[in-house]
Amino acid sequence: MIEARDLVVGFGDQIVLDHLSIELRRGEILGVVGASGSGKSVLLRTLIGLVPQRQGTIAFTGLGRDGAATPNESAIARRRGILFQQGALFSSLTVRQNIQFPMRENLSLSDRLLEELATAKLEMVGLNARDGDKLPSEISGGMTKRAALARALALDPDVVFLDEPTSGLDPISAEDFDVLIRTLQQTLGLTVFMVTHDLDSLHTVCDRIAVLADGKVVADGPMTAMLASEHPWVKSYFRGKRSRAFATAPN
Amino acid sequence: MTPDPLLSSSLVADRLRLSPAGAWTAAHAHALEQLIDAAAPQAAHAKAISIDMAGVEELDTLGAWLLERLLRSSNLSAPNAQFIGLPSHYRGLIDEIHQVNLHKPPPPAKPNRLLAAVDGVGRATTQLGTDAVAFLDMCGQIGVAVARIFMHPRRFRLTSAVYHLFRVGWQAVPIMVLITFLIGAIIAQQGIFHFRKFGADTYVVDMVGILVLREIGVLIVSIMSAGRSGSAYTAELGSMKMREEIDALRTMGFDPVEILILPRVVALVCALPILAFLGSMAALYGGGLVAWLYGGMSPATFIARLREAISVTHFEVGMIKAPFMALAIGIVACSEGLKVKGSAESLGLQTTTSVVKSIFLVIVLDGVFAIFFASIGM
């Protein structure tokens, strides 16, 4: 679905991504991990076009259900949803208006349908209709993430990019959110690109994991492959103290 | 291109069978709504409805919801109203959609126009009171902070105050001098133009001198400072408030008024008289230049005339006002900054309010001073 080849991204003298290649396949949940500062967020921002690459190509194939050969930038933008780390809800609009914003701008819908769809999206991410009338500053962190996810899903995208979706949530909310992502991925047939640090998320929702280090993908595969990897960083990440529970659990 | 959506229906013995086909996705939202609206009257009278999904090539939340809505509008329940021939990959979506929008959100209360107007007036009136209290509160807090500084002079943030003095004082000099120079020149030009008609050219010097030293110099500089420095104070403190920096200071046991606000206000109180002085000089210079180039009055005459026309009292009147104006601007700017709430909109609103309020206060203060100085004969 998305294939990035030979990406080089840097700021000034600093090279963040060094000839990196990564592929996102249709219908999977790809988890990207790496040490802080290894360029996970930069990779995400490059893929969605917020950071220009110095070299390399990013090919979107089959995006847009008609599978046009070379979809243009705005067509791609409509077929992807992005959940930013802090939610990035527009602070001057209510939650409901935030969800309606992409629909209102891109589709010609009647007011009644707009209201109903916004409520539908709110309920799909586990909020209730009344939360929709609150301002982003009036809701909790977990609700912000859910509202932002609802906005990311407003246009029924094919692919969703999630930047640390469970960071800043308590373990129970984080687990709920993982389940939510899994459920929505299955019901809506989403492809998910997820940057995360949360071992539980990686374990429960990701089909495939890619590990970034030194500006490259050093390991790529399902959880079992990660546990078997001999790369020193991968080893300490997946078999460290905090992840011992998974390493010992029957997989 | 994806196939356009279609909806064919057949009605047999009050049993409605709908067969949607093509792409039921958001891209065709407008056409879909029309199809559904067209089918709605039939659905309302049918005894049973089945929707045959076999022909649907693409389905998303919007398409699924429209079909679900049609089913619900018939007020029939499961065995009589259902989806048939549903491909397994759409099963999850249809089930999910079946769970949403079950409870109608309460319709927004319709406001009574008259009541809303009265309500607005009432709120604005009480707001005046709260604003006055907030202003007094900030005065009090600054007073307490100043008293504390007098007890322990070492607690004063000198570095911060000097930095702000540099920003609101030194960096403001060029624009303030330019503006007051132009204002002085314009006043002189207008004076010469009109006074010449009855041969009173020389009184232009009196007018420019007195007006600039008593009123215009300090007033223009104060208004400019409110727009330039007051708004910056509000925006800075407001974004610190948004990012919880002020709460962080408080929890560490520091007083934000002492650390953030006092240095800013002190800097403004020091800067404004200096700027007012420079501004007045620039305005006199501009007036003199115009009198020379436009009115044909030699600089020597202008200065000699100026010496007769003005006394040091006029200069004092202007200078005495400056620090009070600065205090008003600083206090308004800082108290508005602390009122900022979470959103970007509120930051903009408070910054605007800060500038409008401080300019208003500056002009009111100027009027009060005018009465005061007149009554003590200055």
XYZ file of C-alpha atoms in Angstrom:
629
model
C 0.000 0.000 0.000
C 2.824 2.347 0.863
C 6.352 1.619 -0.144
C 9.194 3.895 0.831
C 12.589 3.233 -0.708
C 15.980 4.589 0.135
C 14.698 7.485 2.219
C 17.227 10.041 3.421
C 15.977 12.717 5.775
C 18.039 15.151 7.773
C 18.039 18.523 9.435
C 21.177 20.580 8.849
C 24.191 18.326 9.326
C 22.241 15.704 11.180
C 21.045 12.697 9.193
C 17.992 11.164 10.852
C 16.928 8.559 8.319
C 19.772 7.020 6.359
C 18.730 5.106 3.229
C 15.740 3.612 4.958
C 13.266 1.371 3.177
C 9.954 0.308 4.647
C 6.760 -1.170 3.318
C 3.211 -1.029 4.631
C 0.949 -3.802 3.375
C -2.783 -3.568 2.940
C -4.837 -4.549 5.949
C -2.015 -4.926 8.438
C -1.095 -3.086 11.622
C 2.569 -2.158 11.498
C 4.193 -1.078 14.745
C 7.362 0.995 14.528
C 9.635 1.063 17.562
C 13.026 2.523 18.271
C 14.957 4.440 20.896
C 13.947 8.026 21.607
C 15.470 10.155 18.879
C 15.850 7.269 16.446
C 13.588 9.010 13.947
C 10.278 7.191 14.350
C 8.234 10.356 14.380
C 10.355 11.805 11.580
C 9.616 8.708 9.501
C 5.902 9.127 10.137
C 6.035 12.807 9.275
C 8.000 12.054 6.113
C 5.471 9.462 4.984
C 2.609 11.907 5.419
C 4.534 14.658 3.687
C 5.207 17.051 6.552
C 8.978 16.622 6.300
C 10.633 16.614 2.870
C 13.012 13.781 2.063
C 16.429 14.497 0.558
C 16.502 11.292 -1.392
C 14.310 8.323 -2.049
C 10.751 7.705 -3.135
C 7.482 7.120 -1.384
C 4.966 5.262 -3.508
C 1.299 5.028 -2.605
C -0.317 2.189 -4.453
C -3.945 1.238 -4.483
C -4.778 4.168 -2.286
C -8.246 5.316 -3.030
C -10.416 2.290 -3.572
C -10.396 2.801 -7.322
C -6.672 2.142 -7.284
C -5.691 4.941 -9.614
C -2.138 4.541 -10.848
C -0.793 7.847 -9.536
C -3.196 9.443 -7.108
C -2.517 13.118 -6.566
C -1.653 14.698 -3.228
C -5.142 15.806 -2.208
C -6.645 12.443 -3.166
C -4.044 10.769 -0.965
C -4.769 13.202 1.842
C -8.427 12.185 1.794
C -7.609 8.510 1.965
C -5.445 8.715 5.075
C -6.107 9.722 8.621
C -3.544 10.893 11.132
C -3.653 10.762 14.903
C -1.079 13.179 16.274
C 0.605 12.515 19.582
C -1.116 15.377 21.400
C -4.343 14.923 19.462
C -3.985 18.243 17.620
C -7.706 18.904 17.910
C -8.606 22.413 16.791
C -8.992 24.185 20.102
C -11.567 26.702 18.957
C -14.001 24.046 17.706
C -16.019 21.578 19.742
C -15.205 17.893 19.456
C -18.189 17.395 17.161
C -17.114 20.277 14.916
C -13.603 18.840 14.845
C -14.959 15.571 13.473
C -17.251 17.344 11.041
C -14.522 19.633 9.748
C -12.934 17.228 7.200
C -16.372 15.975 6.137
C -17.732 19.471 5.699
C -14.730 20.547 3.635
C -14.492 17.473 1.422
C -18.014 16.134 0.983
C -21.327 17.714 0.176
C -23.519 16.505 3.009
C -26.765 17.769 4.450
C -26.634 19.171 7.982
C -28.723 16.296 9.278
C -26.368 13.694 7.851
C -23.339 15.601 9.168
C -24.785 15.515 12.683
C -25.656 11.835 12.453
C -22.289 10.827 11.040
C -20.432 12.819 13.682
C -22.410 11.086 16.397
C -21.784 7.731 14.705
C -18.029 8.334 14.694
C -18.102 9.519 18.299
C -19.892 6.362 19.370
C -17.618 4.152 17.296
C -14.589 5.413 19.231
C -16.386 4.965 22.524
C -17.456 8.511 23.322
C -21.049 9.526 23.796
C -23.002 12.118 21.873
C -22.892 14.614 24.723
C -19.075 14.659 24.788
C -19.239 16.052 21.272
C -20.375 19.440 22.472
C -17.345 19.948 24.699
C -14.257 21.909 23.742
C -10.940 20.069 23.468
C -9.698 21.914 26.569
C -12.546 20.468 28.611
C -11.920 16.756 28.017
C -9.384 14.349 29.497
C -6.286 12.993 27.776
C -7.881 9.651 26.961
C -10.954 11.319 25.523
C -8.724 13.628 23.489
C -7.054 10.602 21.908
C -10.428 9.060 21.113
C -11.798 12.298 19.694
C -8.663 12.720 17.582
C -9.058 9.150 16.340
C -12.666 9.894 15.422
C -11.477 12.906 13.433
C -8.782 10.800 11.749
C -11.515 8.341 10.724
C -13.959 11.036 9.613
C -13.450 10.410 5.904
C -13.270 6.599 6.212
C -9.603 6.495 5.260
C -7.790 3.430 3.939
C -4.708 4.006 6.022
C -4.298 5.556 9.454
C -1.083 6.855 10.944
C -0.955 6.806 14.726
C 1.815 8.631 16.574
C 2.176 7.036 20.007
C -1.551 6.431 20.424
C -1.321 5.085 23.984
C 1.304 7.437 25.408
C 0.039 9.352 28.398
C -2.825 6.948 29.046
C -3.193 4.781 32.114
C -2.723 1.033 31.446
C -6.467 0.347 31.440
C -7.272 3.175 29.026
C -4.282 2.146 26.920
C -5.577 -1.401 26.714
C -9.059 -0.156 25.815
C -7.510 1.990 23.123
C -5.559 -0.964 21.740
C -8.736 -2.998 21.559
C -10.500 -0.080 19.905
C -7.806 0.192 17.240
C -7.982 -3.542 16.622
C -11.788 -3.504 16.378
C -11.938 -0.516 14.084
C -9.160 -1.946 11.949
C -11.252 -5.067 11.447
C -14.642 -3.400 10.951
C -13.429 -0.644 8.665
C -10.728 -2.663 6.915
C -8.002 -0.182 7.855
C -4.309 -0.337 7.297
C -2.516 1.058 10.333
C 0.950 2.543 10.693
C 1.654 2.977 14.365
C 4.627 4.528 16.129
C 4.671 3.304 19.692
C 6.692 2.584 22.787
C 4.053 0.510 24.413
C 5.091 -3.138 24.587
C 1.512 -4.159 25.348
C 0.288 -2.451 22.185
C 2.999 -4.111 20.149
C 2.090 -7.441 21.593
C -1.668 -7.245 21.340
C -2.433 -5.276 18.192
C 0.522 -5.271 15.821
C 0.758 -7.809 13.023
C 4.279 -6.796 12.188
C 6.940 -4.786 13.961
C 9.719 -2.717 12.435
C 12.626 -1.589 14.589
C 14.452 1.633 13.757
C 18.056 2.174 14.797
C 20.834 4.289 13.292
C 18.415 5.638 10.707
C 17.615 2.200 9.286
C 15.156 -0.620 9.797
C 17.271 -3.170 11.676
C 14.578 -5.752 12.289
C 11.232 -6.421 10.697
C 8.744 -9.186 11.418
C 6.135 -10.468 13.856
C 6.630 -10.539 17.625
C 8.161 -14.015 17.553
C 10.865 -12.803 15.179
C 11.576 -9.884 17.508
C 11.995 -12.180 20.484
C 14.386 -14.326 18.475
C 16.406 -11.400 17.099
C 20.065 -11.115 18.027
C 20.426 -7.374 17.338
C 21.633 -5.880 20.639
C 19.054 -3.070 20.820
C 16.174 -5.321 19.785
C 17.341 -7.878 22.323
C 17.422 -5.442 25.200
C 14.112 -3.867 24.166
C 12.066 -7.029 23.813
C 13.877 -9.096 26.393
C 14.577 -6.395 28.959
C 13.126 -6.296 32.472
C 9.968 -4.497 31.451
C 9.112 -6.981 28.747
C 10.022 -10.149 30.624
C 6.366 -10.959 31.045
C 6.002 -11.373 27.297
C 9.252 -13.188 26.756
C 8.250 -15.828 29.234
C 4.602 -15.976 28.287
C 3.726 -18.772 25.902
C 3.385 -17.162 22.536
C -13.600 5.352 -11.604
C -15.835 3.523 -9.176
C -19.338 2.636 -10.352
C -22.060 5.112 -9.390
C -24.404 3.960 -6.667
C -27.827 2.662 -7.581
C -30.864 1.706 -5.532
C -33.544 -0.393 -7.139
C -36.651 -1.410 -5.248
C -39.466 -3.870 -5.724
C -42.649 -3.855 -3.711
C -44.505 -7.175 -3.494
C -47.489 -7.410 -1.147
C -46.230 -4.647 1.136
C -42.841 -6.329 1.338
C -40.183 -3.923 0.144
C -37.008 -5.350 -1.288
C -34.216 -2.834 -1.844
C -31.158 -3.699 -3.877
C -28.376 -1.146 -3.560
C -25.541 -1.500 -6.048
C -22.272 0.171 -6.912
C -20.130 2.236 -4.547
C -21.897 3.310 -1.346
C -19.114 5.573 -0.151
C -18.595 9.117 1.003
C -17.375 10.149 -2.453
C -20.966 9.792 -3.687
C -22.526 11.297 -0.582
C -24.829 13.682 -2.394
C -26.252 11.081 -4.797
C -26.686 8.588 -1.954
C -28.687 10.990 0.150
C -31.044 11.598 -2.762
C -31.478 7.858 -3.382
C -32.309 7.264 0.262
C -34.683 10.221 0.440
C -36.457 8.923 -2.658
C -36.880 5.469 -1.123
C -38.009 6.774 2.264
C -41.768 7.166 1.499
C -41.970 3.583 0.220
C -40.142 2.314 3.274
C -42.509 4.162 5.593
C -45.530 2.238 4.276
C -43.988 -1.188 3.865
C -44.767 -4.025 6.265
C -41.339 -5.582 5.825
C -38.072 -4.403 4.361
C -35.076 -6.352 3.258
C -31.931 -4.812 1.860
C -30.004 -7.064 -0.462
C -26.354 -6.134 -0.181
C -25.051 -8.557 -2.796
C -24.680 -5.860 -5.440
C -22.747 -3.390 -3.284
C -19.169 -3.135 -4.459
C -17.891 -0.700 -1.857
C -19.280 0.315 1.481
C -18.107 2.753 4.114
C -19.515 4.259 7.284
C -21.582 6.813 5.412
C -23.231 4.295 3.065
C -23.843 1.845 5.872
C -25.395 4.547 8.034
C -27.737 5.747 5.289
C -29.054 2.214 4.773
C -29.343 1.666 8.507
C -31.231 4.955 8.804
C -33.658 3.856 6.125
C -34.307 0.609 7.984
C -34.862 2.462 11.238
C -37.207 5.002 9.666
C -39.698 2.222 8.951
C -40.088 1.486 12.685
C -39.942 -2.231 11.939
C -37.830 -4.586 14.009
C -35.349 -7.322 13.153
C -37.127 -10.105 11.315
C -39.144 -7.652 9.235
C -36.339 -5.205 8.593
C -32.952 -6.670 7.809
C -29.933 -6.884 5.593
C -29.638 -9.965 3.417
C -26.913 -11.266 1.183
C -24.339 -9.432 3.255
C -20.714 -10.165 2.260
C -18.767 -11.264 5.325
C -16.257 -8.381 5.148
C -19.064 -5.829 5.589
C -20.684 -7.716 8.470
C -18.517 -5.959 11.108
C -19.263 -2.505 9.788
C -23.025 -3.114 9.583
C -23.049 -4.532 13.120
C -21.064 -1.552 14.394
C -23.372 0.939 12.676
C -26.349 -0.874 14.153
C -25.123 0.154 17.609
C -24.713 3.881 17.007
C -27.074 6.843 17.071
C -29.596 4.889 19.133
C -30.229 7.776 21.494
C -31.120 10.986 19.815
C -28.944 13.779 21.135
C -31.138 16.386 22.823
C -31.925 19.141 20.306
C -30.052 22.346 21.111
C -32.246 24.679 23.131
C -33.629 27.458 20.954
C -32.624 30.750 22.522
C -35.252 33.423 22.951
C -33.863 36.498 21.147
C -35.088 39.037 23.680
C -34.005 36.911 26.608
C -30.595 36.408 25.005
C -30.183 40.178 24.564
C -31.108 40.856 28.185
C -28.889 37.987 29.254
C -26.008 39.514 27.287
C -26.454 42.909 28.917
C -26.618 41.336 32.349
C -23.518 39.260 31.818
C -21.594 42.238 30.400
C -22.549 44.286 33.457
C -21.409 41.700 35.968
C -18.314 41.202 33.828
C -17.460 44.883 34.368
C -17.521 44.258 38.102
C -15.396 41.103 37.857
C -12.912 42.904 35.620
C -12.615 45.763 38.091
C -12.037 43.253 40.881
C -9.415 41.429 38.793
C -7.643 44.734 38.132
C -7.670 45.641 41.823
C -6.549 42.131 42.702
C -3.586 42.439 40.363
C -2.770 45.908 41.840
C -2.873 44.358 45.289
C -0.690 41.414 44.352
C 1.847 43.708 42.740
C 1.705 45.957 45.831
C 2.399 42.986 48.082
C 5.223 41.837 45.819
C 6.740 45.328 45.885
C 6.493 45.430 49.693
C 8.198 42.042 49.884
C 10.954 43.263 47.576
C 11.506 46.276 49.865
C 11.953 43.907 52.784
C 14.296 41.607 50.855
C 15.733 43.636 47.974
C 17.827 40.694 46.795
C 14.728 38.812 45.716
C 14.092 41.278 42.912
C 14.687 39.731 39.483
C 17.033 42.407 38.195
C 18.238 40.427 35.151
C 14.702 39.791 34.030
C 13.716 43.424 34.550
C 16.735 44.635 32.553
C 15.929 42.190 29.766
C 12.355 43.449 29.575
C 13.556 47.048 29.772
C 15.688 46.281 26.729
C 12.687 44.846 24.887
C 9.996 47.390 25.754
C 12.351 50.357 26.048
C 15.421 50.242 23.867
C 13.956 48.165 21.033
C 10.878 50.411 20.917
C 12.881 53.628 20.479
C 13.046 53.735 16.659
C 9.331 53.240 16.024
C 8.275 55.574 18.858
C 10.615 58.339 17.674
C 9.460 57.956 14.085
C 5.758 58.082 14.945
C 5.991 61.044 17.317
C 8.237 62.888 14.835
C 5.561 62.500 12.166
C 2.759 63.522 14.544
C 4.692 66.648 15.583
C 5.277 67.526 11.940
C 1.614 67.055 11.055
C 0.395 69.198 13.962
C 2.787 71.972 12.966
C 1.729 71.807 9.317
C -1.973 71.960 10.170
C -1.373 74.783 12.637
C 0.554 76.875 10.144
C -1.990 76.234 7.408
C -4.959 77.390 9.490
C -3.329 80.038 11.724
C -1.898 81.806 8.682
C -5.408 82.879 7.676
C -5.549 85.325 10.553
C -1.843 86.028 10.722
C -1.142 84.040 13.871
C 1.649 81.843 12.439
C 3.905 82.336 15.407
C 1.356 80.834 17.784
C 1.956 77.488 16.071
C 5.043 77.189 18.238
C 2.948 77.645 21.390
C 0.474 75.082 20.198
C 3.044 72.477 19.207
C 5.087 73.003 22.352
C 2.254 72.829 24.853
C 0.306 70.103 23.086
C 3.308 67.850 22.596
C 4.783 68.230 26.061
C 1.545 68.022 28.021
C -0.506 65.542 26.006
C 0.528 64.168 22.652
C 4.018 62.919 23.491
C 3.008 60.777 26.436
C -0.348 59.762 24.967
C 1.024 58.509 21.650
C 3.857 56.671 23.348
C 1.456 55.062 25.838
C -0.930 53.915 23.149
C 1.938 52.546 21.089
C 3.321 50.734 24.134
C -0.058 49.220 24.892
C -0.193 47.852 21.362
C 3.412 46.808 21.143
C 4.495 45.746 24.629
C 1.211 45.192 26.459
C 0.025 42.722 23.828
C 3.358 40.902 24.007
C 3.051 40.616 27.813
C -0.465 39.209 27.526
C 0.502 36.705 24.851
C 3.607 35.565 26.745
C 1.867 35.112 30.075
C -1.131 33.566 28.334
C 0.882 30.897 26.572
C 2.761 30.190 29.811
C -0.604 29.751 31.471
C -1.736 27.397 28.686
C 1.378 25.257 29.043
C 0.963 25.111 32.831
C 4.283 26.897 33.364
C 2.657 29.274 35.818
C 1.189 26.389 37.806
C 4.631 24.780 37.801
C 6.153 27.945 39.321
C 3.438 28.061 41.945
C 3.910 24.448 42.996
C 7.631 25.061 43.421
C 6.689 27.685 45.971
C 7.437 30.733 43.840
C 5.104 33.629 43.364
C 4.431 34.145 39.642
C 3.613 37.789 40.338
C 7.055 38.322 41.807
C 8.929 36.355 39.163
C 7.037 37.053 35.958
C 4.856 40.083 36.423
C 6.806 42.471 38.627
C 9.901 42.626 36.381
C 7.686 43.269 33.368
C 5.712 46.023 35.063
C 8.842 47.621 36.509
C 10.475 47.556 33.075
C 7.465 49.253 31.524
C 7.287 51.862 34.295
C 10.960 52.708 33.706
C 10.732 52.607 29.928
C 7.646 54.703 29.353
C 8.924 58.037 30.792
C 12.121 57.623 28.777
C 10.170 56.879 25.625
C 7.770 59.738 26.351
C 10.727 62.102 26.718
C 12.354 60.918 23.491
C 8.985 61.019 21.759
C 8.303 64.598 22.865
C 11.704 65.712 21.671
C 11.167 64.010 18.313
C 7.742 65.650 17.970
C 9.199 69.093 18.745
C 11.954 68.417 16.238
C 9.383 67.412 13.606
C 7.307 70.513 14.385
C 10.376 72.739 14.126
C 11.423 71.183 10.860
C 8.005 71.750 9.300
C 7.857 75.305 10.657
C 11.194 75.953 8.975
C 10.622 74.177 5.641
C 6.893 74.813 5.234
C 6.226 77.875 7.355
C 9.497 79.679 6.652
C 10.301 80.187 10.350
C 14.048 79.930 11.025
C 15.150 77.438 13.673
C 16.532 80.267 15.788
C 13.143 81.991 15.847
C 11.383 78.711 16.577
C 13.612 77.991 19.569
C 13.391 81.519 20.902
C 9.616 81.438 20.563
C 9.445 77.985 22.155
C 11.430 79.244 25.162
C 8.836 81.974 25.733
C 5.844 79.752 25.108
C 6.547 76.819 27.369
C 7.704 76.460 30.915
C 9.138 73.482 32.725
C 5.665 72.912 34.206
C 4.363 71.671 30.863
C 7.205 69.217 30.633
C 6.608 68.044 34.217
C 2.906 67.495 33.581
C 3.727 65.158 30.708
C 6.444 63.286 32.554
C 4.435 62.792 35.760
C 1.711 61.057 33.783
C 4.010 58.595 32.034
C 4.708 56.104 34.867
C 1.012 55.931 35.790
C 0.105 55.150 32.209
C 2.791 52.449 32.216
C 1.412 50.980 35.426
C -2.087 50.810 33.967
C -0.850 49.141 30.770
C 1.324 46.670 32.640
C -1.348 45.662 35.125
C -4.042 45.240 32.480
C -1.696 43.281 30.201
C -0.597 40.909 32.955
C -4.026 40.312 34.469
C -5.471 39.599 30.999
C -2.585 37.205 30.349
C -3.459 35.202 33.454
C -7.087 34.952 32.344
C -6.153 32.898 29.259
C -7.701 29.426 29.210
C -6.794 26.333 27.206
C -7.638 27.342 23.674
C -5.812 29.339 21.029
C -8.971 31.387 20.602
C -8.934 32.549 24.218
C -5.310 33.659 23.827
C -6.307 35.838 20.896
C -9.348 37.159 22.709
C -7.433 38.130 25.856
C -4.685 39.798 23.830
C -7.247 41.912 22.011
C -9.020 42.715 25.271
C -5.716 43.660 26.861
C -4.872 46.185 24.140
C -8.366 47.691 23.969
C -8.664 47.974 27.731
C -5.250 49.479 28.290
C -5.739 52.106 25.570
C -9.118 52.956 27.098
C -7.581 53.227 30.557
C -4.727 55.377 29.261
C -7.198 57.865 27.792
C -9.387 57.880 30.910
C -6.292 58.427 33.056
C -5.249 61.279 30.805
C -8.638 62.924 31.341
C -8.421 62.477 35.109
C -4.945 64.001 35.104
C -6.153 66.941 33.013
C -8.802 67.752 35.660
C -6.320 67.237 38.467
C -3.628 69.485 36.994
C -6.174 72.169 36.125
C -7.461 72.232 39.688
C -3.978 72.538 41.217
C -3.063 75.180 38.643
C -0.284 73.360 36.809
